[in-house]
N, C-alpha and C. Protein backbone atom coordinates (compact mmCIF):
# COMPACT_ATOMS: atom_id res chain seq x y z
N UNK A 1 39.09 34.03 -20.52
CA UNK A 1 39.48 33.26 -19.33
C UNK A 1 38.41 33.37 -18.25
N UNK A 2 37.62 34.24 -17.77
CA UNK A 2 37.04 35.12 -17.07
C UNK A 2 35.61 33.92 -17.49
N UNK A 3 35.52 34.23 -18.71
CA UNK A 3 34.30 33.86 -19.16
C UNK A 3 34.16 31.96 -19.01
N UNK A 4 35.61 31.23 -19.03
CA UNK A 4 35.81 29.90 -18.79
C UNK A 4 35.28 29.86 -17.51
N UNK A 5 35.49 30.79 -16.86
CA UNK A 5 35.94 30.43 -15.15
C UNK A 5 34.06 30.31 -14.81
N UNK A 6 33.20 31.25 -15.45
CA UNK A 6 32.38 31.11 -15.03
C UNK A 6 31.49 29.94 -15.41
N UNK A 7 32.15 29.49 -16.69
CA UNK A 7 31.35 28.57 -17.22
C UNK A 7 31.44 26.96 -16.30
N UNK A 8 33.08 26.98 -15.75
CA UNK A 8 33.62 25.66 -15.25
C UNK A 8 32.55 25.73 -13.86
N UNK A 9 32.90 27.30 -12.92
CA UNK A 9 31.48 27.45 -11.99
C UNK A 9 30.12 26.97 -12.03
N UNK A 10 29.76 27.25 -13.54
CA UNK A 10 28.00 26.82 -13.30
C UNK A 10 28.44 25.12 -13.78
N UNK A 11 29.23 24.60 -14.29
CA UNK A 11 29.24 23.22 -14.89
C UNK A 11 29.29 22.68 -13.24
N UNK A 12 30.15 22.94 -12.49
CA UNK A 12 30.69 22.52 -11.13
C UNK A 12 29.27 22.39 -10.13
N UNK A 13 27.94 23.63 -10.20
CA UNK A 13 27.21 23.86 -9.75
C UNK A 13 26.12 23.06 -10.19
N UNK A 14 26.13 22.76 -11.45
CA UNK A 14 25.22 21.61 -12.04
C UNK A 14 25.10 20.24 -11.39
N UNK A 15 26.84 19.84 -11.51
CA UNK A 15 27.08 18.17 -10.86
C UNK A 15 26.96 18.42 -9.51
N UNK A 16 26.71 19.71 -8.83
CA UNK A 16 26.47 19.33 -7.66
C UNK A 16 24.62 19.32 -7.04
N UNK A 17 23.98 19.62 -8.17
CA UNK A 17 22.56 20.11 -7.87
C UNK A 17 21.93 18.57 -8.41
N UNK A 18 21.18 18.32 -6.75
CA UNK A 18 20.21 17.38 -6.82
C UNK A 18 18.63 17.60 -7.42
N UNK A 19 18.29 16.46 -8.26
CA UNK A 19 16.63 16.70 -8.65
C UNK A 19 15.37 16.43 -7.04
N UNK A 20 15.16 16.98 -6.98
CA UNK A 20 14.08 17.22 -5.69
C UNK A 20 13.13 15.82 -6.00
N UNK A 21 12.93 15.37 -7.39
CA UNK A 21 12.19 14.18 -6.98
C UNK A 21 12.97 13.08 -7.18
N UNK A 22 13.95 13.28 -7.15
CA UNK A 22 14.60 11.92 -7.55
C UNK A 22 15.12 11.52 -5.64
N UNK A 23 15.27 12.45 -4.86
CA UNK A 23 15.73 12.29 -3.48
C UNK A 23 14.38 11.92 -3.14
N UNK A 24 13.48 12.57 -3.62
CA UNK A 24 11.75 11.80 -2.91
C UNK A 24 11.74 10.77 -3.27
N UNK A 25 11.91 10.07 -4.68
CA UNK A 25 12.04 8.86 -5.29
C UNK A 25 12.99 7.75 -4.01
N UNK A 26 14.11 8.34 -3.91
CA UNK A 26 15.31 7.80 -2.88
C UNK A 26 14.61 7.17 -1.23
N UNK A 27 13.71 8.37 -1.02
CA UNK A 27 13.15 8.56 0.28
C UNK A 27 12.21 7.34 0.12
N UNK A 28 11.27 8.13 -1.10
CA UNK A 28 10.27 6.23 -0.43
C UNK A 28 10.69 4.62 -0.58
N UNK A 29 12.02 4.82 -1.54
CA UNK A 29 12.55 3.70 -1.74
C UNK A 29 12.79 3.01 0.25
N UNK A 30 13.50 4.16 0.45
CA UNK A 30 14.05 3.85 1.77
C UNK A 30 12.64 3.53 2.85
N UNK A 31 11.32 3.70 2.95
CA UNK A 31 10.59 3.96 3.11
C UNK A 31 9.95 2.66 3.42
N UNK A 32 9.81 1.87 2.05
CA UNK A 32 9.79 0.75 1.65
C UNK A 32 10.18 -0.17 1.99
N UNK A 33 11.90 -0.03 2.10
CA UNK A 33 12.53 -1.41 2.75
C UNK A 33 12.49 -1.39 4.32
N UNK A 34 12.07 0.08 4.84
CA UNK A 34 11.92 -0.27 6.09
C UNK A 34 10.36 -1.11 6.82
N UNK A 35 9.64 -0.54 5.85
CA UNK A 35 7.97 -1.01 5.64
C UNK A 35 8.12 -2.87 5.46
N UNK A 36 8.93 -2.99 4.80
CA UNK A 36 9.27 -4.58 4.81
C UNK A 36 9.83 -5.56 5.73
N UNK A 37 10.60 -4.75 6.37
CA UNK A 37 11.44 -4.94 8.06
C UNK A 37 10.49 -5.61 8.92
N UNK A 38 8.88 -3.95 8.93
CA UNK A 38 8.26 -4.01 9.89
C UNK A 38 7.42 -5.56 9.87
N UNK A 39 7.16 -5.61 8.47
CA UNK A 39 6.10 -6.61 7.98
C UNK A 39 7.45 -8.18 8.20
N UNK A 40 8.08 -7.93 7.98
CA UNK A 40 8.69 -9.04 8.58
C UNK A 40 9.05 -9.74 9.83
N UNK A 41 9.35 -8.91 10.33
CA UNK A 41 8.99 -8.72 11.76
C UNK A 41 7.98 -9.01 12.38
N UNK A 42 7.39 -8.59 11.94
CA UNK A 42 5.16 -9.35 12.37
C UNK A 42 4.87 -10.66 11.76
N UNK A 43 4.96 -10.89 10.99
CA UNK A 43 4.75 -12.03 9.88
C UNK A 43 5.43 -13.32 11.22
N UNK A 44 7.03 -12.84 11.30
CA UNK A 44 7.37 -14.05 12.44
C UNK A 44 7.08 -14.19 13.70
N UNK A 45 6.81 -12.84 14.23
CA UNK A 45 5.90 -12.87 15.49
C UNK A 45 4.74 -13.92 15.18
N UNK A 46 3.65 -13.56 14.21
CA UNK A 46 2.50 -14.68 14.42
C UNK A 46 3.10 -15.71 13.85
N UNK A 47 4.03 -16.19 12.92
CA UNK A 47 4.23 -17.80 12.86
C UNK A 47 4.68 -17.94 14.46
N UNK A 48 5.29 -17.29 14.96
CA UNK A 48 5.79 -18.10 16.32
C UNK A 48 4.54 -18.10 17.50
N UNK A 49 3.62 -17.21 17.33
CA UNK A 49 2.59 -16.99 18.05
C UNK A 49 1.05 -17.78 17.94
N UNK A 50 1.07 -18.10 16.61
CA UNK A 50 0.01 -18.72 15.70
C UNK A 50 -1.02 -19.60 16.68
N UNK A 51 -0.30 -20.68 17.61
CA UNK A 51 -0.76 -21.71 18.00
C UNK A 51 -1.04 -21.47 19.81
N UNK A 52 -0.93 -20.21 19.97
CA UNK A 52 -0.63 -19.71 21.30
C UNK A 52 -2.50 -19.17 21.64
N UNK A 53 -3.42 -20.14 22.13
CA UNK A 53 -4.90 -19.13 21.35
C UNK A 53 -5.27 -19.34 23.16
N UNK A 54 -4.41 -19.88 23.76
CA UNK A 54 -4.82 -19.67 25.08
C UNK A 54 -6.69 -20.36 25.50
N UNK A 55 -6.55 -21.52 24.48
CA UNK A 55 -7.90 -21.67 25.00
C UNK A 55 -9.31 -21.36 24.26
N UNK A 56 -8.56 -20.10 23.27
CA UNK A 56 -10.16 -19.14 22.57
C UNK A 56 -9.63 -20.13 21.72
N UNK A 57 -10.70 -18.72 20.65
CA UNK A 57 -11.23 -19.69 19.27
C UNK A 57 -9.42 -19.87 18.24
N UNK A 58 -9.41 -20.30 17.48
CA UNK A 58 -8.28 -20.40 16.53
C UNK A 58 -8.58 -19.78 15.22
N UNK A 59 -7.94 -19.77 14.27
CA UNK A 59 -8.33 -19.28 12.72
C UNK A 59 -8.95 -20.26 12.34
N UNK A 60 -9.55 -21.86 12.25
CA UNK A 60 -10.84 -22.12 11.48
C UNK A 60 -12.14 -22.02 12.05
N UNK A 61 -11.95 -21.06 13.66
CA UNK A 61 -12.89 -20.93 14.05
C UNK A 61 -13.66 -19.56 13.45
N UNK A 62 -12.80 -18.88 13.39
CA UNK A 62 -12.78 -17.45 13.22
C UNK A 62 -12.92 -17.01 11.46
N UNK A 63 -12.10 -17.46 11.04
CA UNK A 63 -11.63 -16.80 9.20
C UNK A 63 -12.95 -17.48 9.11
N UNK A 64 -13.44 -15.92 7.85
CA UNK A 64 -14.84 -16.58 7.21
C UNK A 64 -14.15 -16.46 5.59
N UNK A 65 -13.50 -17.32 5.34
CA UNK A 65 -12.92 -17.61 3.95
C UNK A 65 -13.21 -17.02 2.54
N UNK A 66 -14.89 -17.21 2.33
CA UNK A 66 -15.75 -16.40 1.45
C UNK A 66 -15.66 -14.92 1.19
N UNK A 67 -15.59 -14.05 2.51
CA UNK A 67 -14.78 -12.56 2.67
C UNK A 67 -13.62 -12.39 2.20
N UNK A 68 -12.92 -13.36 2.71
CA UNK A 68 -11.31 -13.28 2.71
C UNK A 68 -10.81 -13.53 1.09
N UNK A 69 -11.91 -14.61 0.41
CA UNK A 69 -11.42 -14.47 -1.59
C UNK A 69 -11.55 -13.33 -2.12
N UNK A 70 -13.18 -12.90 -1.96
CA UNK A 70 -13.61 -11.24 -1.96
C UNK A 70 -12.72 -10.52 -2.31
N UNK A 71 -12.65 -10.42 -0.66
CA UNK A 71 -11.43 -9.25 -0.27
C UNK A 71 -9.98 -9.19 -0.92
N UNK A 72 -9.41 -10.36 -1.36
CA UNK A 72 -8.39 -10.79 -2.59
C UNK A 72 -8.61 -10.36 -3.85
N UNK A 73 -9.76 -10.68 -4.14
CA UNK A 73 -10.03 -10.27 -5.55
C UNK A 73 -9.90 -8.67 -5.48
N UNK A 74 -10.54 -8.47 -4.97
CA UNK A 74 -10.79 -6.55 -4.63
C UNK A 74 -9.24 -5.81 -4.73
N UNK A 75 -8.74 -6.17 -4.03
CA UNK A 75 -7.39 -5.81 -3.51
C UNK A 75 -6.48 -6.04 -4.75
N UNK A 76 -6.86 -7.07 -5.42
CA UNK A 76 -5.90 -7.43 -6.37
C UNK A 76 -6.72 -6.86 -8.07
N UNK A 77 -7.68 -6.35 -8.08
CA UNK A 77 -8.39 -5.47 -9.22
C UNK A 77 -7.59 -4.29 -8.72
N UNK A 78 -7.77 -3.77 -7.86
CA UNK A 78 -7.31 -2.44 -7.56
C UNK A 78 -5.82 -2.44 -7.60
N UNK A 79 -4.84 -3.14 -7.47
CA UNK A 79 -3.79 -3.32 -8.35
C UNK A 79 -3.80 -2.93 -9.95
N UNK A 80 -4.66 -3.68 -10.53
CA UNK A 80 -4.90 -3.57 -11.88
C UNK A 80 -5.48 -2.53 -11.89
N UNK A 81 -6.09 -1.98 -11.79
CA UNK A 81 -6.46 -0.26 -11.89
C UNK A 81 -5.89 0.78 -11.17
N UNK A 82 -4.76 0.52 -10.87
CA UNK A 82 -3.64 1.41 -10.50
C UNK A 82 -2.83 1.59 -11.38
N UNK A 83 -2.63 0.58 -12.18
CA UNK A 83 -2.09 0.16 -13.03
C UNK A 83 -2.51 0.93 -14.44
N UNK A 84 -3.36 0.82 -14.98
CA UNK A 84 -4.21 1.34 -15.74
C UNK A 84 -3.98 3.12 -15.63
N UNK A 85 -3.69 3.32 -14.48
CA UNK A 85 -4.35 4.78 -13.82
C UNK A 85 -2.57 4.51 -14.46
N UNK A 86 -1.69 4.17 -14.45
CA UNK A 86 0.04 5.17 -15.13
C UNK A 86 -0.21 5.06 -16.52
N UNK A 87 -0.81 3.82 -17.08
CA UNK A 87 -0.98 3.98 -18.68
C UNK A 87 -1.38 5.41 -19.08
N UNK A 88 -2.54 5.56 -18.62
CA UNK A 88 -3.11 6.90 -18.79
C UNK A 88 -2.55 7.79 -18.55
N UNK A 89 -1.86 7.95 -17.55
CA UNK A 89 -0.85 9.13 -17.39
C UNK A 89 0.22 9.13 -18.30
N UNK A 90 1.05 8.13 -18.97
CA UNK A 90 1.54 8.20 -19.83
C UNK A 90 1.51 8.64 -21.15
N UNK A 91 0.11 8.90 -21.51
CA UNK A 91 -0.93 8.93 -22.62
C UNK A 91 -0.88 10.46 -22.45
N UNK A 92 -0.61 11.37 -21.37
CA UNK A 92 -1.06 12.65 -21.18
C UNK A 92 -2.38 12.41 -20.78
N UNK A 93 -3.03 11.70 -20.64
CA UNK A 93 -4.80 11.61 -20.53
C UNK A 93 -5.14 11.56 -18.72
N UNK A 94 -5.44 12.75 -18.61
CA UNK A 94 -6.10 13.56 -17.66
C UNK A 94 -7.05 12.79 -16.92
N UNK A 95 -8.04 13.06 -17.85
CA UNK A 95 -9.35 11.95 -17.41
C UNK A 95 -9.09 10.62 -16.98
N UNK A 96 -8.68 10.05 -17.67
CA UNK A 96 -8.27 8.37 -17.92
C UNK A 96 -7.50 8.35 -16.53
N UNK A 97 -6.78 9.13 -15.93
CA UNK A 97 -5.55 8.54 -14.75
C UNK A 97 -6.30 9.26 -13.77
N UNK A 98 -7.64 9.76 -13.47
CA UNK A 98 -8.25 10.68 -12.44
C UNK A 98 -9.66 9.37 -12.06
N UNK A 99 -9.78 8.83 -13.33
CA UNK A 99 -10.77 8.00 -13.51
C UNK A 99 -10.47 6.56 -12.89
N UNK A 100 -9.41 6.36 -13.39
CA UNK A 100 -8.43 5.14 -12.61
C UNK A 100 -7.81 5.54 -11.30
N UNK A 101 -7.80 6.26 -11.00
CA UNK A 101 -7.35 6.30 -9.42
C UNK A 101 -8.05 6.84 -8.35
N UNK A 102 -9.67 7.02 -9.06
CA UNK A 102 -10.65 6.81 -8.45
C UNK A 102 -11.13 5.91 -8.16
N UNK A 103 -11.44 4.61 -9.34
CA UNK A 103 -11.83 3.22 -9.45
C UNK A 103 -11.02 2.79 -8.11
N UNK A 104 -9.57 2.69 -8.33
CA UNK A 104 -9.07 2.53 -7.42
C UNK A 104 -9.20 2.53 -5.73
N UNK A 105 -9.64 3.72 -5.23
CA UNK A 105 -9.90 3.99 -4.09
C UNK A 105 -10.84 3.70 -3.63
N UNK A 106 -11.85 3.28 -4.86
CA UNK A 106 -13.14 2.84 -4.10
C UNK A 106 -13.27 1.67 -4.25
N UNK A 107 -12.50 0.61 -5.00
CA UNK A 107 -11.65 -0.57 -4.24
C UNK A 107 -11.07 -1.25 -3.15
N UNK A 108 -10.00 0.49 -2.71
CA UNK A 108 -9.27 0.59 -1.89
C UNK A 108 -10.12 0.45 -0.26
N UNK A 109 -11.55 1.43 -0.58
CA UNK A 109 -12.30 1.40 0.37
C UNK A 109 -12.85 0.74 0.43
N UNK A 110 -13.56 -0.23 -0.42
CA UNK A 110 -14.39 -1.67 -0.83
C UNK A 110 -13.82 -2.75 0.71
N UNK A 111 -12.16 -3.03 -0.14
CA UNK A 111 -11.03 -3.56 1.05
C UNK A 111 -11.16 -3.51 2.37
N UNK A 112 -11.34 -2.33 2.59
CA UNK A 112 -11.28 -1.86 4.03
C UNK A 112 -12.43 -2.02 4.86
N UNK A 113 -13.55 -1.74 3.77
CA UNK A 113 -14.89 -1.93 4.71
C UNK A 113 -15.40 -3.86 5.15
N UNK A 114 -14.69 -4.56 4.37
CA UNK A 114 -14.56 -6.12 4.43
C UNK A 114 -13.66 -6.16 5.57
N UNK A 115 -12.43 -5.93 5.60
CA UNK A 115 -11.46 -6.00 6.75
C UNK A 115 -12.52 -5.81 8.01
N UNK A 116 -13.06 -4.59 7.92
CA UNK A 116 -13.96 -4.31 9.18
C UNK A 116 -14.72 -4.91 9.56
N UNK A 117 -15.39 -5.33 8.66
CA UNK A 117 -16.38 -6.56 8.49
C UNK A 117 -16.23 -7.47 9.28
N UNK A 118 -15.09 -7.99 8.66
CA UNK A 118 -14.30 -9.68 9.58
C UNK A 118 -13.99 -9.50 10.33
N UNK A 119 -13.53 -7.80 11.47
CA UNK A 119 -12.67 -7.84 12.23
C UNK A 119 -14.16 -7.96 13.49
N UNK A 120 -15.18 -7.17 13.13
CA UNK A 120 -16.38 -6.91 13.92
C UNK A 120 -17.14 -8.88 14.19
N UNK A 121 -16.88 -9.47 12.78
CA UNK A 121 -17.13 -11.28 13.25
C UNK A 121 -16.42 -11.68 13.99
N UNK A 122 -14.90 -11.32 14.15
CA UNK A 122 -14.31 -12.00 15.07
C UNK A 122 -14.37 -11.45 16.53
N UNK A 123 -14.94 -10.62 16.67
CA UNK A 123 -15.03 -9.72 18.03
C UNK A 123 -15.97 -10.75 18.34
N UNK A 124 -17.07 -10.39 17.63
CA UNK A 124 -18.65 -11.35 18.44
C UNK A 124 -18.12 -12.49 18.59
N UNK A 125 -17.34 -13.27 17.94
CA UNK A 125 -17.19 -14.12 18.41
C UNK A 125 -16.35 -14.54 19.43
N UNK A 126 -15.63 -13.37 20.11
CA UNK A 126 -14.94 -13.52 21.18
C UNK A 126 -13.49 -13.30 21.46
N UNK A 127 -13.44 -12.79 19.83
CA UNK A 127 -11.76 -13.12 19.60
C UNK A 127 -11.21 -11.55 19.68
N UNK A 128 -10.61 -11.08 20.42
CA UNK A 128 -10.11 -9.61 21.06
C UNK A 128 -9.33 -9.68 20.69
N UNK A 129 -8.47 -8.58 20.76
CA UNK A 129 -6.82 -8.64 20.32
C UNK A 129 -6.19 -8.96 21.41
N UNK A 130 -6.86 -8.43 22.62
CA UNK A 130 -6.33 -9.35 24.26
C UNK A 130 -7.04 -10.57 24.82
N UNK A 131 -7.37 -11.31 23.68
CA UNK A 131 -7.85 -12.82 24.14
C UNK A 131 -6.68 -13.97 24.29
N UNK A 132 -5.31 -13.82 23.53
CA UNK A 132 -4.42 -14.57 23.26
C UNK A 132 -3.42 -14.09 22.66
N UNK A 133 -2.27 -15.01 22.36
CA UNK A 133 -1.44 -14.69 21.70
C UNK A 133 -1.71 -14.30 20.34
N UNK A 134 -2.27 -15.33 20.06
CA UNK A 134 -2.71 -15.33 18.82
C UNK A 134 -3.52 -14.32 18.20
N UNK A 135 -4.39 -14.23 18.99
CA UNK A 135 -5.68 -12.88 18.06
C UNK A 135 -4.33 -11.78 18.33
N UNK A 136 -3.78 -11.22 19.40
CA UNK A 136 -2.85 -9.92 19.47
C UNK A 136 -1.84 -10.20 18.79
N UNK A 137 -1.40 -11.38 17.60
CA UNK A 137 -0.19 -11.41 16.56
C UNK A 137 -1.19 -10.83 15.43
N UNK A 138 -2.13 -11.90 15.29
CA UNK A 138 -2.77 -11.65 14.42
C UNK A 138 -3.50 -9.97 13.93
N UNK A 139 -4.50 -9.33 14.99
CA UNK A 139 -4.89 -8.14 15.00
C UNK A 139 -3.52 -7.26 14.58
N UNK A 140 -2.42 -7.07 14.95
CA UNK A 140 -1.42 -6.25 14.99
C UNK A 140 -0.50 -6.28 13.42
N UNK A 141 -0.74 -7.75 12.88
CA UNK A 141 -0.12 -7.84 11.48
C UNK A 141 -1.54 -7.46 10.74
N UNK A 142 -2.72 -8.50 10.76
CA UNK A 142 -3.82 -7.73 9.44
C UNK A 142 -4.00 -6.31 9.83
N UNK A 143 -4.02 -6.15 10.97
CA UNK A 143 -4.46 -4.25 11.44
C UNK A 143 -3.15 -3.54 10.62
N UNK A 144 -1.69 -3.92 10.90
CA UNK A 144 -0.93 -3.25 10.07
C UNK A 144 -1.13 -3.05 8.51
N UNK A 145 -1.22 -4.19 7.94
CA UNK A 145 -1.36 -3.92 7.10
C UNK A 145 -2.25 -2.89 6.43
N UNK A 146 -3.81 -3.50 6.86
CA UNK A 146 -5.29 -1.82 6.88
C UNK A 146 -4.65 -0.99 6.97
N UNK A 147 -3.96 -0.20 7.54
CA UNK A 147 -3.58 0.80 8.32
C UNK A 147 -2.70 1.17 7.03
N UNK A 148 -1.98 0.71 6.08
CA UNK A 148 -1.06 0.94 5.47
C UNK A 148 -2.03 1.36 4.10
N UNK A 149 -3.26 0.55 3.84
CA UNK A 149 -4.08 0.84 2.99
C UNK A 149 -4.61 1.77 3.12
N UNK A 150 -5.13 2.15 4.71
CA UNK A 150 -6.12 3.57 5.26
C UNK A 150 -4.95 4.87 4.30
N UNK A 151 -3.32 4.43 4.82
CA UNK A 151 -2.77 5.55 4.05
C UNK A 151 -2.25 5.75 2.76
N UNK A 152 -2.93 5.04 2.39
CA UNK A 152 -2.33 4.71 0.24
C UNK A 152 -3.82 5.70 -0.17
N UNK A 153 -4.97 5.45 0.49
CA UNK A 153 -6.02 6.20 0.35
C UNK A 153 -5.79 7.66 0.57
N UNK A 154 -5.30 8.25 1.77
CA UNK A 154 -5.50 9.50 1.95
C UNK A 154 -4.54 9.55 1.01
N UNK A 155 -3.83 8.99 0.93
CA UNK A 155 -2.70 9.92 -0.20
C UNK A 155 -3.14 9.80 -1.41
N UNK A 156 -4.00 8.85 -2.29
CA UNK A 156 -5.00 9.00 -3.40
C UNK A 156 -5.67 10.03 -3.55
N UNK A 157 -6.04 10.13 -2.08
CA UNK A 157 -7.33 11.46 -2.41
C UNK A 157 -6.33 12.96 -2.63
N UNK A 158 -5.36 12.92 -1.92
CA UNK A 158 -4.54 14.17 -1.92
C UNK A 158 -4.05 14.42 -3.54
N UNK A 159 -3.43 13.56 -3.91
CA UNK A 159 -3.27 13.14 -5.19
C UNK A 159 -4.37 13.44 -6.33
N UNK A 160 -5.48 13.35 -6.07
CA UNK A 160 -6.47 13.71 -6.91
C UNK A 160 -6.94 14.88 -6.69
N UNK A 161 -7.10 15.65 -5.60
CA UNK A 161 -7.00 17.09 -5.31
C UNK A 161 -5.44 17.64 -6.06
N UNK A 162 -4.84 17.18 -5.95
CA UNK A 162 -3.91 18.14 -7.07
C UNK A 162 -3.66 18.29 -8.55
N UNK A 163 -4.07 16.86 -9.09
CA UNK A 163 -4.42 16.71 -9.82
C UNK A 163 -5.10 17.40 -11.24
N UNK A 164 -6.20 17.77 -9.59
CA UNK A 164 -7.41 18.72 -10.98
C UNK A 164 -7.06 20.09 -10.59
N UNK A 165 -6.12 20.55 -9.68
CA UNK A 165 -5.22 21.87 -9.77
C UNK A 165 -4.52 22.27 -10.68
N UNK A 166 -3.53 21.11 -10.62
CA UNK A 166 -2.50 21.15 -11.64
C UNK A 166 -2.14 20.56 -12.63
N UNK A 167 -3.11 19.44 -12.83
CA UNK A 167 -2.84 19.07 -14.07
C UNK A 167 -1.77 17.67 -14.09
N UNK A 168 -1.37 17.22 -14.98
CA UNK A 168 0.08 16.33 -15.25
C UNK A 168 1.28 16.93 -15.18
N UNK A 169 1.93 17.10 -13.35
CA UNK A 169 3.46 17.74 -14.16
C UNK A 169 4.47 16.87 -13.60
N UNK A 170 5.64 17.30 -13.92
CA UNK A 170 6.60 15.99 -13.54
C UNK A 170 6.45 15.59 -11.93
N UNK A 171 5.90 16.61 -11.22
CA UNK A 171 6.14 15.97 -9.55
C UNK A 171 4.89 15.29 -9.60
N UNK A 172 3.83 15.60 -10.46
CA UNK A 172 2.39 14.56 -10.19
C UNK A 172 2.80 13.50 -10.42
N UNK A 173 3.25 13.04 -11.61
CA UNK A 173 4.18 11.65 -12.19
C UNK A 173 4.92 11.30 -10.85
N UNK A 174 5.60 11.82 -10.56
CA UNK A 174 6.88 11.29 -9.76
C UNK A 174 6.18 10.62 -8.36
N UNK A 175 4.66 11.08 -8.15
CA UNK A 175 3.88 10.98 -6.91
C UNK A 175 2.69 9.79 -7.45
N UNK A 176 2.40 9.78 -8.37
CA UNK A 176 1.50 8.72 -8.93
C UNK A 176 2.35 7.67 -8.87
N UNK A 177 3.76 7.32 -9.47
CA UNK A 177 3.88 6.58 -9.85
C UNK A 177 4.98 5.84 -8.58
N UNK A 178 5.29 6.49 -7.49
CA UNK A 178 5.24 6.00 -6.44
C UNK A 178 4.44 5.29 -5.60
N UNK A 179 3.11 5.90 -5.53
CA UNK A 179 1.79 5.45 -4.89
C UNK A 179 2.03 4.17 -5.80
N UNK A 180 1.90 4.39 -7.16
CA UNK A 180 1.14 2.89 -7.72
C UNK A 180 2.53 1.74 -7.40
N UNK A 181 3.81 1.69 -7.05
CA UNK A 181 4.40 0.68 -6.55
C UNK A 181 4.01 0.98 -4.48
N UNK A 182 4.14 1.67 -4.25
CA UNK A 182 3.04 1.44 -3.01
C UNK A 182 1.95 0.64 -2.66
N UNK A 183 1.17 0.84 -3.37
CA UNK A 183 0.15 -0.01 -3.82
C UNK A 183 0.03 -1.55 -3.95
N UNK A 184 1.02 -1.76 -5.01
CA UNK A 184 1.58 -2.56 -5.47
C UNK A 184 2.28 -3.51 -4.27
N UNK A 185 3.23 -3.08 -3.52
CA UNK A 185 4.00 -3.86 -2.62
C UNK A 185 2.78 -3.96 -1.38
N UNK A 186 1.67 -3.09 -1.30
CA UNK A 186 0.60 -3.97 -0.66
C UNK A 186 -0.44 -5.26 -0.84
N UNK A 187 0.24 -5.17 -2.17
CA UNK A 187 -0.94 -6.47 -2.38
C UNK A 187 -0.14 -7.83 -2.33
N UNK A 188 1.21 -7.52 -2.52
CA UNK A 188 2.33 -8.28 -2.65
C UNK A 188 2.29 -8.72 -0.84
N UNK A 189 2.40 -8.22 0.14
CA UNK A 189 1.95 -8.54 1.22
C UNK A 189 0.89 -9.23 1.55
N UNK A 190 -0.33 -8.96 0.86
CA UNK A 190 -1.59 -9.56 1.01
C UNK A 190 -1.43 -10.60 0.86
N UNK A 191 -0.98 -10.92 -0.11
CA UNK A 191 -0.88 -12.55 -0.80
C UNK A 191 0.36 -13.57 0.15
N UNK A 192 1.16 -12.65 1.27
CA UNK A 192 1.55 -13.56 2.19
C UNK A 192 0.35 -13.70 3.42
N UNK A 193 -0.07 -12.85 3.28
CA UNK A 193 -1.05 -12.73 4.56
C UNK A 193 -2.25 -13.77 4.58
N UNK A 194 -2.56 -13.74 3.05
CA UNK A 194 -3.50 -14.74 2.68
C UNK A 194 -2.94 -16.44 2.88
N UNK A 195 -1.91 -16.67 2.42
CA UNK A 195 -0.98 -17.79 2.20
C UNK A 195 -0.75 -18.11 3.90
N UNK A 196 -0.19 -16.85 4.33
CA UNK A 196 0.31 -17.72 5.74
C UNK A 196 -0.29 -17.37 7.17
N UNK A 197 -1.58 -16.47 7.17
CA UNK A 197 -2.43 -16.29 7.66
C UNK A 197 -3.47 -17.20 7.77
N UNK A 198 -4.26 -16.84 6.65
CA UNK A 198 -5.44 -17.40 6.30
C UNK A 198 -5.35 -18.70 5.88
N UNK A 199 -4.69 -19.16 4.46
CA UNK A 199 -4.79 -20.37 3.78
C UNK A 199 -4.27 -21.30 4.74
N UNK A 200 -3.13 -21.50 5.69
CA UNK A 200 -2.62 -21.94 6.50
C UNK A 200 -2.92 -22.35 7.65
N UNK A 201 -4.17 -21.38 8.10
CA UNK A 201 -4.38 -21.17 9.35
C UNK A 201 -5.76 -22.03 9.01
N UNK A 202 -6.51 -21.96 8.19
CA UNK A 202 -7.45 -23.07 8.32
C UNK A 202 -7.38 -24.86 7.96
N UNK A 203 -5.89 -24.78 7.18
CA UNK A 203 -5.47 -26.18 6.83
C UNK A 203 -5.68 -27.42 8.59
């Protein structure tokens, strides 16, 4: 009886014990839909702001288009080699998912140094984030977004510092394979940004 009682105890203690990555799993989910809020939220700020240029330049003055495919393509390889980078982890293969989520970052940084690029053309050319409505919708949604990439990076690199610590264990998985839908729902953004930013904004 004695011996039931303890057993019904640890069974009782089981259904009540949470997995530590599955609540992290939970967390960035939650993480996510709030990350989507924000981006929604901005997205309608500049449609409502778009045409507000106070005079300055507008987006076909400004977007240098040629950067902006680039910078698509880039963004959207590094998808695909994020991608690549869980195969390999799936594989057990060490190398292969250290190798890919390196490719990655220097993609990631490829991205970023273009963003800067365009953001430094549109300065010279006059366009501030306090020139108008418009450049301060605009600066505040593409800057958000960078900003979201600046941190998919540090957390790559952190990620790869543990990596070659520890090896493949279930919390590396559980952290890779978060980043890579991270990742993922940034490029998924891009491609509105491109569409209703850019493609739009020079029609």
């Amino acid at each position: 009886m004695a011996h039931t009682a303890v057993n019904n105890h640890h069974d009782d203690h089981d259904h009540g014990h949470h997995d530590p990555q599955e609540l992290k799993t939970l967390g960035f989910w939650l993480f996510l839909i709030s990350d989507l809020i924000l981006f929604s939220v901005f997205f309608a700020t500049y449609i409502v702001l778009k045409d507000n240029t106070a005079g300055g330049p507008a987006g076909p003055d400004l977007f240098n288009m040629t950067v902006i495919i680039i910078n698509t393509f880039v963004l959207l390889t590094s998808s695909f080699t994020s991608g690549l980078a869980i195969l390999a982890m799936n594989r057990e293969d060490k190398k292969g998912l250290t190798i890919w989520l390196i490719v990655t970052a220097v993609l990631g940084l490829t991205f970023l140094g273009l963003e800067i690029f365009e953001f430094y053309e549109m300065v010279h050319h006059g366009a501030l984030i306090t020139t108008s409505a418009f450049t301060g919708a605009f600066y505040t949604l593409v800057g958000t977004h960078g900003a979201h990439v600046t941190f998919g990076l540090f957390w790559m690199f952190g990620l790869l510092l543990q990596l070659k610590k520890r090896g493949i264990t279930p919390e590396i998985r559980g952290k890779v394979m978060n980043l890579s839908l991270f990742w993922h729902f940034l490029d998924v953004v891009w491609i509105f940004l491109l569409t209703i930013v850019y493609l739009m904004g020079v029609m």
